[in-house]
Amino acid sequence: AQSVTQLDSQVPVFEEAPVELRCNYSSSVPPYLFWYVQYPNQGLQLLLKYTSAATLVKGINGFEAEFKKSETSFHLTKPSAHMSDAAEYFCAVSDPMVGGFKTIFGAGTRLFVKA
Amino acid sequence: DTEVTQTPKHLVMGMTNKKSLKCEQHMGHRAMYWYKQKAKKPPELMFVYSYEKLSINESVPSRFSPECPNSSLLNLHLHALQPEDSALYLCASSQGRGGIGYGYTFGSGTRLTVV
């Protein structure tokens, strides 16, 4: 079965500093990978997705992620953090199973942005 | 319309009550999902509906009963819940089976408290 591991439970950054949230995946087949963001008391919002078309994926709000097969990684980056980026971020992978596919989420990384 | 709408936003119910959570989307998505999210945890899959048929049930207790009346609506009927069932219940929809290659569109969730 596919899985993802988010290496940091919390990441603090200063405003305007670069952001990197780390995600490693385990998959026996070419994976479909996603990053979602969740603001307090909200649902999850899709930031970006990797579907094998390009290794560098650009998403919303200035985020991007690079798929590195040799490192089994899909880290999320942003050149300059804004206060509004403070949220919980989930890396996810589509996992085939009997009956269809389901999305498996990592444990999440809380991004703190300091002024 | 690119939204998934969940009602109610908040629900408090006793352990002997019967209540229902509702979810609606008008994006033409043919797969819909219920997820449960406890505080500071990732979402956990409960049910998957594909083309209005239940395709995945993640061994959820029978006190949770899903229903998909048509391609736009998804309900979750609740009966005889326990306090540990208190959580944020998220509905999502997707193109394709399991959101593979597309990702999910989530609603804002229903915050359920069982007393």
PDB file of C-alpha atoms in Angstrom:
ATOM      1  CA  ALA A   1       0.000   0.000   0.000  1.00  0.00           C
ATOM      2  CA  GLN A   2       1.060   3.568  -0.633  1.00  0.00           C
ATOM      3  CA  SER A   3       1.941   5.879   2.234  1.00  0.00           C
ATOM      4  CA  VAL A   4       3.382   9.321   2.918  1.00  0.00           C
ATOM      5  CA  THR A   5       5.522  10.559   5.779  1.00  0.00           C
ATOM      6  CA  GLN A   6       5.705  14.189   6.784  1.00  0.00           C
ATOM      7  CA  LEU A   7       8.985  14.643   8.516  1.00  0.00           C
ATOM      8  CA  ASP A   8       8.152  17.690  10.625  1.00  0.00           C
ATOM      9  CA  SER A   9       5.103  18.140  12.815  1.00  0.00           C
ATOM     10  CA  GLN A  10       5.761  21.887  13.144  1.00  0.00           C
ATOM     11  CA  VAL A  11       7.753  24.348  11.053  1.00  0.00           C
ATOM     12  CA  PRO A  12       8.302  27.927  12.276  1.00  0.00           C
ATOM     13  CA  VAL A  13       9.461  30.580   9.801  1.00  0.00           C
ATOM     14  CA  PHE A  14       9.760  34.332   9.810  1.00  0.00           C
ATOM     15  CA  GLU A  15       7.587  36.378   7.498  1.00  0.00           C
ATOM     16  CA  GLU A  16       9.218  36.748   4.048  1.00  0.00           C
ATOM     17  CA  ALA A  17      11.564  33.818   4.737  1.00  0.00           C
ATOM     18  CA  PRO A  18      11.488  30.757   2.457  1.00  0.00           C
ATOM     19  CA  VAL A  19       9.305  27.804   3.383  1.00  0.00           C
ATOM     20  CA  GLU A  20      10.006  24.091   2.952  1.00  0.00           C
ATOM     21  CA  LEU A  21       7.625  21.402   4.190  1.00  0.00           C
ATOM     22  CA  ARG A  22       8.962  17.908   3.722  1.00  0.00           C
ATOM     23  CA  CYS A  23       7.121  14.815   2.493  1.00  0.00           C
ATOM     24  CA  ASN A  24       8.445  11.384   1.581  1.00  0.00           C
ATOM     25  CA  TYR A  25       6.333   8.734  -0.069  1.00  0.00           C
ATOM     26  CA  SER A  26       6.308   4.976  -0.359  1.00  0.00           C
ATOM     27  CA  SER A  27       4.730   3.483  -3.437  1.00  0.00           C
ATOM     28  CA  SER A  28       5.046   0.316  -5.485  1.00  0.00           C
ATOM     29  CA  VAL A  29       3.608   2.044  -8.558  1.00  0.00           C
ATOM     30  CA  PRO A  30       4.025   5.548 -10.012  1.00  0.00           C
ATOM     31  CA  PRO A  31       2.263   7.656  -7.395  1.00  0.00           C
ATOM     32  CA  TYR A  32      -0.290  10.419  -7.592  1.00  0.00           C
ATOM     33  CA  LEU A  33       0.745  12.929  -4.935  1.00  0.00           C
ATOM     34  CA  PHE A  34      -1.022  15.951  -3.485  1.00  0.00           C
ATOM     35  CA  TRP A  35      -0.572  18.787  -1.021  1.00  0.00           C
ATOM     36  CA  TYR A  36      -3.571  20.180   0.854  1.00  0.00           C
ATOM     37  CA  VAL A  37      -3.867  23.130   3.233  1.00  0.00           C
ATOM     38  CA  GLN A  38      -6.291  23.393   6.146  1.00  0.00           C
ATOM     39  CA  TYR A  39      -7.017  26.661   7.930  1.00  0.00           C
ATOM     40  CA  PRO A  40      -8.568  26.550  11.422  1.00  0.00           C
ATOM     41  CA  ASN A  41     -12.153  25.313  11.481  1.00  0.00           C
ATOM     42  CA  GLN A  42     -12.126  24.758   7.729  1.00  0.00           C
ATOM     43  CA  GLY A  43     -12.050  21.859   5.320  1.00  0.00           C
ATOM     44  CA  LEU A  44      -8.986  20.992   3.263  1.00  0.00           C
ATOM     45  CA  GLN A  45      -8.072  22.867   0.091  1.00  0.00           C
ATOM     46  CA  LEU A  46      -6.015  21.367  -2.725  1.00  0.00           C
ATOM     47  CA  LEU A  47      -2.752  23.290  -3.207  1.00  0.00           C
ATOM     48  CA  LEU A  48      -1.218  21.226  -5.993  1.00  0.00           C
ATOM     49  CA  LYS A  49      -0.959  17.734  -7.445  1.00  0.00           C
ATOM     50  CA  TYR A  50       1.624  15.551  -9.157  1.00  0.00           C
ATOM     51  CA  THR A  51       0.321  13.265 -11.902  1.00  0.00           C
ATOM     52  CA  SER A  52       3.587  12.451 -13.757  1.00  0.00           C
ATOM     53  CA  ALA A  53       3.203  15.207 -16.362  1.00  0.00           C
ATOM     54  CA  ALA A  54       6.032  17.348 -14.917  1.00  0.00           C
ATOM     55  CA  THR A  55       8.318  16.918 -11.927  1.00  0.00           C
ATOM     56  CA  LEU A  56       8.032  20.555 -10.827  1.00  0.00           C
ATOM     57  CA  VAL A  57       4.459  21.367  -9.976  1.00  0.00           C
ATOM     58  CA  LYS A  58       3.151  24.859  -9.362  1.00  0.00           C
ATOM     59  CA  GLY A  59       0.103  25.396  -7.211  1.00  0.00           C
ATOM     60  CA  ILE A  60      -1.986  28.138  -5.715  1.00  0.00           C
ATOM     61  CA  ASN A  61      -0.802  30.872  -3.331  1.00  0.00           C
ATOM     62  CA  GLY A  62       2.747  30.776  -4.730  1.00  0.00           C
ATOM     63  CA  PHE A  63       3.517  27.232  -3.577  1.00  0.00           C
ATOM     64  CA  GLU A  64       5.310  24.643  -5.648  1.00  0.00           C
ATOM     65  CA  ALA A  65       6.582  21.094  -5.142  1.00  0.00           C
ATOM     66  CA  GLU A  66       9.191  18.969  -6.867  1.00  0.00           C
ATOM     67  CA  PHE A  67       8.789  15.237  -7.394  1.00  0.00           C
ATOM     68  CA  LYS A  68      12.128  13.470  -6.899  1.00  0.00           C
ATOM     69  CA  LYS A  69      11.868   9.786  -7.627  1.00  0.00           C
ATOM     70  CA  SER A  70      15.437   9.009  -6.554  1.00  0.00           C
ATOM     71  CA  GLU A  71      14.735  10.496  -3.117  1.00  0.00           C
ATOM     72  CA  THR A  72      11.058   9.409  -2.965  1.00  0.00           C
ATOM     73  CA  SER A  73      10.260  12.972  -1.957  1.00  0.00           C
ATOM     74  CA  PHE A  74       7.664  15.598  -2.779  1.00  0.00           C
ATOM     75  CA  HIS A  75       8.603  18.631  -0.690  1.00  0.00           C
ATOM     76  CA  LEU A  76       6.458  21.765  -0.696  1.00  0.00           C
ATOM     77  CA  THR A  77       8.212  25.125  -1.039  1.00  0.00           C
ATOM     78  CA  LYS A  78       7.457  28.824  -1.228  1.00  0.00           C
ATOM     79  CA  PRO A  79      10.071  31.573  -1.708  1.00  0.00           C
ATOM     80  CA  SER A  80       8.570  34.005   0.790  1.00  0.00           C
ATOM     81  CA  ALA A  81       6.152  33.269   3.626  1.00  0.00           C
ATOM     82  CA  HIS A  82       3.174  35.457   4.394  1.00  0.00           C
ATOM     83  CA  MET A  83       1.290  35.613   7.668  1.00  0.00           C
ATOM     84  CA  SER A  84      -1.726  34.222   5.830  1.00  0.00           C
ATOM     85  CA  ASP A  85       0.201  31.003   5.094  1.00  0.00           C
ATOM     86  CA  ALA A  86      -0.050  29.923   8.727  1.00  0.00           C
ATOM     87  CA  ALA A  87      -2.064  26.696   8.605  1.00  0.00           C
ATOM     88  CA  GLU A  88      -1.870  22.889   8.676  1.00  0.00           C
ATOM     89  CA  TYR A  89      -0.457  21.276   5.551  1.00  0.00           C
ATOM     90  CA  PHE A  90      -1.102  17.674   4.533  1.00  0.00           C
ATOM     91  CA  CYS A  91       0.792  15.625   1.986  1.00  0.00           C
ATOM     92  CA  ALA A  92      -1.319  12.860   0.440  1.00  0.00           C
ATOM     93  CA  VAL A  93      -1.119   9.943  -1.997  1.00  0.00           C
ATOM     94  CA  SER A  94      -3.777   8.059  -3.951  1.00  0.00           C
ATOM     95  CA  ASP A  95      -3.841   4.414  -2.937  1.00  0.00           C
ATOM     96  CA  PRO A  96      -5.499   1.781  -5.103  1.00  0.00           C
ATOM     97  CA  MET A  97      -7.648  -0.705  -3.224  1.00  0.00           C
ATOM     98  CA  VAL A  98     -10.548  -3.073  -3.744  1.00  0.00           C
ATOM     99  CA  GLY A  99     -13.494  -0.963  -4.802  1.00  0.00           C
ATOM    100  CA  GLY A 100     -11.450   1.914  -6.165  1.00  0.00           C
ATOM    101  CA  PHE A 101      -8.889   4.339  -4.862  1.00  0.00           C
ATOM    102  CA  LYS A 102      -8.611   6.330  -1.705  1.00  0.00           C
ATOM    103  CA  THR A 103      -6.462   9.215  -0.605  1.00  0.00           C
ATOM    104  CA  ILE A 104      -4.068   8.577   2.267  1.00  0.00           C
ATOM    105  CA  PHE A 105      -2.993  11.641   4.231  1.00  0.00           C
ATOM    106  CA  GLY A 106       0.228  12.231   6.093  1.00  0.00           C
ATOM    107  CA  ALA A 107       0.171  13.290   9.722  1.00  0.00           C
ATOM    108  CA  GLY A 108       0.332  16.969   8.822  1.00  0.00           C
ATOM    109  CA  THR A 109       2.773  19.845   9.340  1.00  0.00           C
ATOM    110  CA  ARG A 110       1.757  22.975  11.197  1.00  0.00           C
ATOM    111  CA  LEU A 111       3.356  26.067   9.617  1.00  0.00           C
ATOM    112  CA  PHE A 112       3.878  28.977  12.017  1.00  0.00           C
ATOM    113  CA  VAL A 113       4.750  32.358  10.513  1.00  0.00           C
ATOM    114  CA  LYS A 114       6.389  34.877  12.815  1.00  0.00           C
ATOM    115  CA  ALA A 115       6.486  38.624  12.239  1.00  0.00           C
TER     116      ALA A 115
ATOM    117  CA  ASP B   1     -20.236  26.249  -8.839  1.00  0.00           C
ATOM    118  CA  THR B   2     -16.984  24.826  -7.449  1.00  0.00           C
ATOM    119  CA  GLU B   3     -18.067  24.172  -3.896  1.00  0.00           C
ATOM    120  CA  VAL B   4     -19.026  21.336  -1.619  1.00  0.00           C
ATOM    121  CA  THR B   5     -21.652  22.511   0.873  1.00  0.00           C
ATOM    122  CA  GLN B   6     -22.079  20.791   4.226  1.00  0.00           C
ATOM    123  CA  THR B   7     -24.880  21.306   6.721  1.00  0.00           C
ATOM    124  CA  PRO B   8     -25.113  21.854   9.590  1.00  0.00           C
ATOM    125  CA  LYS B   9     -21.772  23.506  10.448  1.00  0.00           C
ATOM    126  CA  HIS B  10     -22.109  22.561  14.101  1.00  0.00           C
ATOM    127  CA  LEU B  11     -24.129  19.800  15.760  1.00  0.00           C
ATOM    128  CA  VAL B  12     -24.514  18.786  19.387  1.00  0.00           C
ATOM    129  CA  MET B  13     -26.366  15.544  19.986  1.00  0.00           C
ATOM    130  CA  GLY B  14     -27.087  13.185  22.823  1.00  0.00           C
ATOM    131  CA  MET B  15     -26.149   9.535  22.715  1.00  0.00           C
ATOM    132  CA  THR B  16     -29.762   8.496  22.101  1.00  0.00           C
ATOM    133  CA  ASN B  17     -30.459  11.003  19.322  1.00  0.00           C
ATOM    134  CA  LYS B  18     -30.764  10.414  15.601  1.00  0.00           C
ATOM    135  CA  LYS B  19     -29.388  13.098  13.326  1.00  0.00           C
ATOM    136  CA  SER B  20     -28.149  13.456   9.764  1.00  0.00           C
ATOM    137  CA  LEU B  21     -25.274  15.302   8.138  1.00  0.00           C
ATOM    138  CA  LYS B  22     -25.799  16.576   4.605  1.00  0.00           C
ATOM    139  CA  CYS B  23     -23.413  17.260   1.749  1.00  0.00           C
ATOM    140  CA  GLU B  24     -24.139  18.722  -1.674  1.00  0.00           C
ATOM    141  CA  GLN B  25     -22.064  19.416  -4.790  1.00  0.00           C
ATOM    142  CA  HIS B  26     -22.990  20.609  -8.270  1.00  0.00           C
ATOM    143  CA  MET B  27     -19.674  20.092 -10.049  1.00  0.00           C
ATOM    144  CA  GLY B  28     -20.775  16.910 -11.783  1.00  0.00           C
ATOM    145  CA  HIS B  29     -18.381  14.845  -9.683  1.00  0.00           C
ATOM    146  CA  ARG B  30     -19.375  11.171  -9.557  1.00  0.00           C
ATOM    147  CA  ALA B  31     -17.314  10.179  -6.506  1.00  0.00           C
ATOM    148  CA  MET B  32     -18.121  11.422  -3.006  1.00  0.00           C
ATOM    149  CA  TYR B  33     -16.513  10.712   0.337  1.00  0.00           C
ATOM    150  CA  TRP B  34     -16.991  10.980   4.078  1.00  0.00           C
ATOM    151  CA  TYR B  35     -13.926  11.586   6.221  1.00  0.00           C
ATOM    152  CA  LYS B  36     -13.623  11.895   9.996  1.00  0.00           C
ATOM    153  CA  GLN B  37     -10.993  14.188  11.498  1.00  0.00           C
ATOM    154  CA  LYS B  38     -10.063  14.291  15.161  1.00  0.00           C
ATOM    155  CA  ALA B  39      -8.231  17.285  16.567  1.00  0.00           C
ATOM    156  CA  LYS B  40      -4.601  17.614  15.417  1.00  0.00           C
ATOM    157  CA  LYS B  41      -4.936  14.480  13.256  1.00  0.00           C
ATOM    158  CA  PRO B  42      -5.238  13.875   9.506  1.00  0.00           C
ATOM    159  CA  PRO B  43      -8.598  13.002   7.973  1.00  0.00           C
ATOM    160  CA  GLU B  44      -9.514   9.326   8.060  1.00  0.00           C
ATOM    161  CA  LEU B  45     -11.630   7.795   5.329  1.00  0.00           C
ATOM    162  CA  MET B  46     -15.036   6.407   6.306  1.00  0.00           C
ATOM    163  CA  PHE B  47     -16.968   5.793   3.079  1.00  0.00           C
ATOM    164  CA  VAL B  48     -16.599   6.173  -0.676  1.00  0.00           C
ATOM    165  CA  TYR B  49     -19.489   6.442  -3.096  1.00  0.00           C
ATOM    166  CA  SER B  50     -18.807   6.022  -6.798  1.00  0.00           C
ATOM    167  CA  TYR B  51     -21.669   6.638  -9.222  1.00  0.00           C
ATOM    168  CA  GLU B  52     -24.107   6.631  -6.287  1.00  0.00           C
ATOM    169  CA  LYS B  53     -22.997   3.184  -5.139  1.00  0.00           C
ATOM    170  CA  LEU B  54     -21.096   2.472  -1.951  1.00  0.00           C
ATOM    171  CA  SER B  55     -17.693   1.254  -3.114  1.00  0.00           C
ATOM    172  CA  ILE B  56     -15.572   1.473   0.035  1.00  0.00           C
ATOM    173  CA  ASN B  57     -16.559   1.118   3.685  1.00  0.00           C
ATOM    174  CA  GLU B  58     -13.581   1.375   6.001  1.00  0.00           C
ATOM    175  CA  SER B  59     -15.077  -0.890   8.673  1.00  0.00           C
ATOM    176  CA  VAL B  60     -17.049   1.964  10.148  1.00  0.00           C
ATOM    177  CA  PRO B  61     -19.437   1.080  13.060  1.00  0.00           C
ATOM    178  CA  SER B  62     -23.064   0.634  12.052  1.00  0.00           C
ATOM    179  CA  ARG B  63     -24.119   3.647  14.109  1.00  0.00           C
ATOM    180  CA  PHE B  64     -22.889   5.593  11.046  1.00  0.00           C
ATOM    181  CA  SER B  65     -25.064   4.975   7.985  1.00  0.00           C
ATOM    182  CA  PRO B  66     -24.259   6.655   4.656  1.00  0.00           C
ATOM    183  CA  GLU B  67     -26.742   7.372   1.904  1.00  0.00           C
ATOM    184  CA  CYS B  68     -26.360   8.768  -1.602  1.00  0.00           C
ATOM    185  CA  PRO B  69     -29.826   9.720  -2.898  1.00  0.00           C
ATOM    186  CA  ASN B  70     -28.478  11.111  -6.192  1.00  0.00           C
ATOM    187  CA  SER B  71     -25.256  12.208  -7.828  1.00  0.00           C
ATOM    188  CA  SER B  72     -25.267  15.595  -6.049  1.00  0.00           C
ATOM    189  CA  LEU B  73     -26.184  14.609  -2.512  1.00  0.00           C
ATOM    190  CA  LEU B  74     -24.537  12.587   0.212  1.00  0.00           C
ATOM    191  CA  ASN B  75     -25.938  12.038   3.688  1.00  0.00           C
ATOM    192  CA  LEU B  76     -24.517  10.536   6.844  1.00  0.00           C
ATOM    193  CA  HIS B  77     -27.135   9.255   9.286  1.00  0.00           C
ATOM    194  CA  LEU B  78     -26.086   9.122  12.922  1.00  0.00           C
ATOM    195  CA  HIS B  79     -27.661   7.029  15.673  1.00  0.00           C
ATOM    196  CA  ALA B  80     -26.603   6.061  19.173  1.00  0.00           C
ATOM    197  CA  LEU B  81     -23.228   7.728  18.906  1.00  0.00           C
ATOM    198  CA  GLN B  82     -20.575   7.706  21.595  1.00  0.00           C
ATOM    199  CA  PRO B  83     -18.651  10.694  22.988  1.00  0.00           C
ATOM    200  CA  GLU B  84     -15.524   9.462  21.193  1.00  0.00           C
ATOM    201  CA  ASP B  85     -17.350  10.022  17.902  1.00  0.00           C
ATOM    202  CA  SER B  86     -17.045  13.766  18.474  1.00  0.00           C
ATOM    203  CA  ALA B  87     -14.978  15.107  15.556  1.00  0.00           C
ATOM    204  CA  LEU B  88     -15.011  17.188  12.393  1.00  0.00           C
ATOM    205  CA  TYR B  89     -16.830  15.296   9.649  1.00  0.00           C
ATOM    206  CA  LEU B  90     -15.689  16.229   6.176  1.00  0.00           C
ATOM    207  CA  CYS B  91     -17.392  15.562   2.890  1.00  0.00           C
ATOM    208  CA  ALA B  92     -15.430  15.609  -0.355  1.00  0.00           C
ATOM    209  CA  SER B  93     -16.026  14.983  -4.028  1.00  0.00           C
ATOM    210  CA  SER B  94     -13.823  14.264  -7.034  1.00  0.00           C
ATOM    211  CA  GLN B  95     -13.661  13.542 -10.690  1.00  0.00           C
ATOM    212  CA  GLY B  96     -12.450  10.076 -11.382  1.00  0.00           C
ATOM    213  CA  ARG B  97     -12.384   7.161  -8.998  1.00  0.00           C
ATOM    214  CA  GLY B  98     -10.719   8.066  -5.717  1.00  0.00           C
ATOM    215  CA  GLY B  99      -9.768  11.480  -7.015  1.00  0.00           C
ATOM    216  CA  ILE B 100      -6.851   9.875  -8.765  1.00  0.00           C
ATOM    217  CA  GLY B 101      -5.086  12.450 -10.840  1.00  0.00           C
ATOM    218  CA  TYR B 102      -7.556  15.171  -9.835  1.00  0.00           C
ATOM    219  CA  GLY B 103      -7.616  15.552  -6.073  1.00  0.00           C
ATOM    220  CA  TYR B 104     -10.594  16.249  -3.868  1.00  0.00           C
ATOM    221  CA  THR B 105     -12.815  19.244  -3.284  1.00  0.00           C
ATOM    222  CA  PHE B 106     -13.696  19.369   0.406  1.00  0.00           C
ATOM    223  CA  GLY B 107     -16.568  20.977   2.245  1.00  0.00           C
ATOM    224  CA  SER B 108     -15.972  23.049   5.376  1.00  0.00           C
ATOM    225  CA  GLY B 109     -17.127  20.212   7.577  1.00  0.00           C
ATOM    226  CA  THR B 110     -19.612  19.597  10.368  1.00  0.00           C
ATOM    227  CA  ARG B 111     -18.238  19.929  13.894  1.00  0.00           C
ATOM    228  CA  LEU B 112     -20.013  17.180  15.828  1.00  0.00           C
ATOM    229  CA  THR B 113     -20.122  17.000  19.605  1.00  0.00           C
ATOM    230  CA  VAL B 114     -21.709  13.975  21.288  1.00  0.00           C
ATOM    231  CA  VAL B 115     -22.788  14.542  24.888  1.00  0.00           C
TER     232      VAL B 115
END
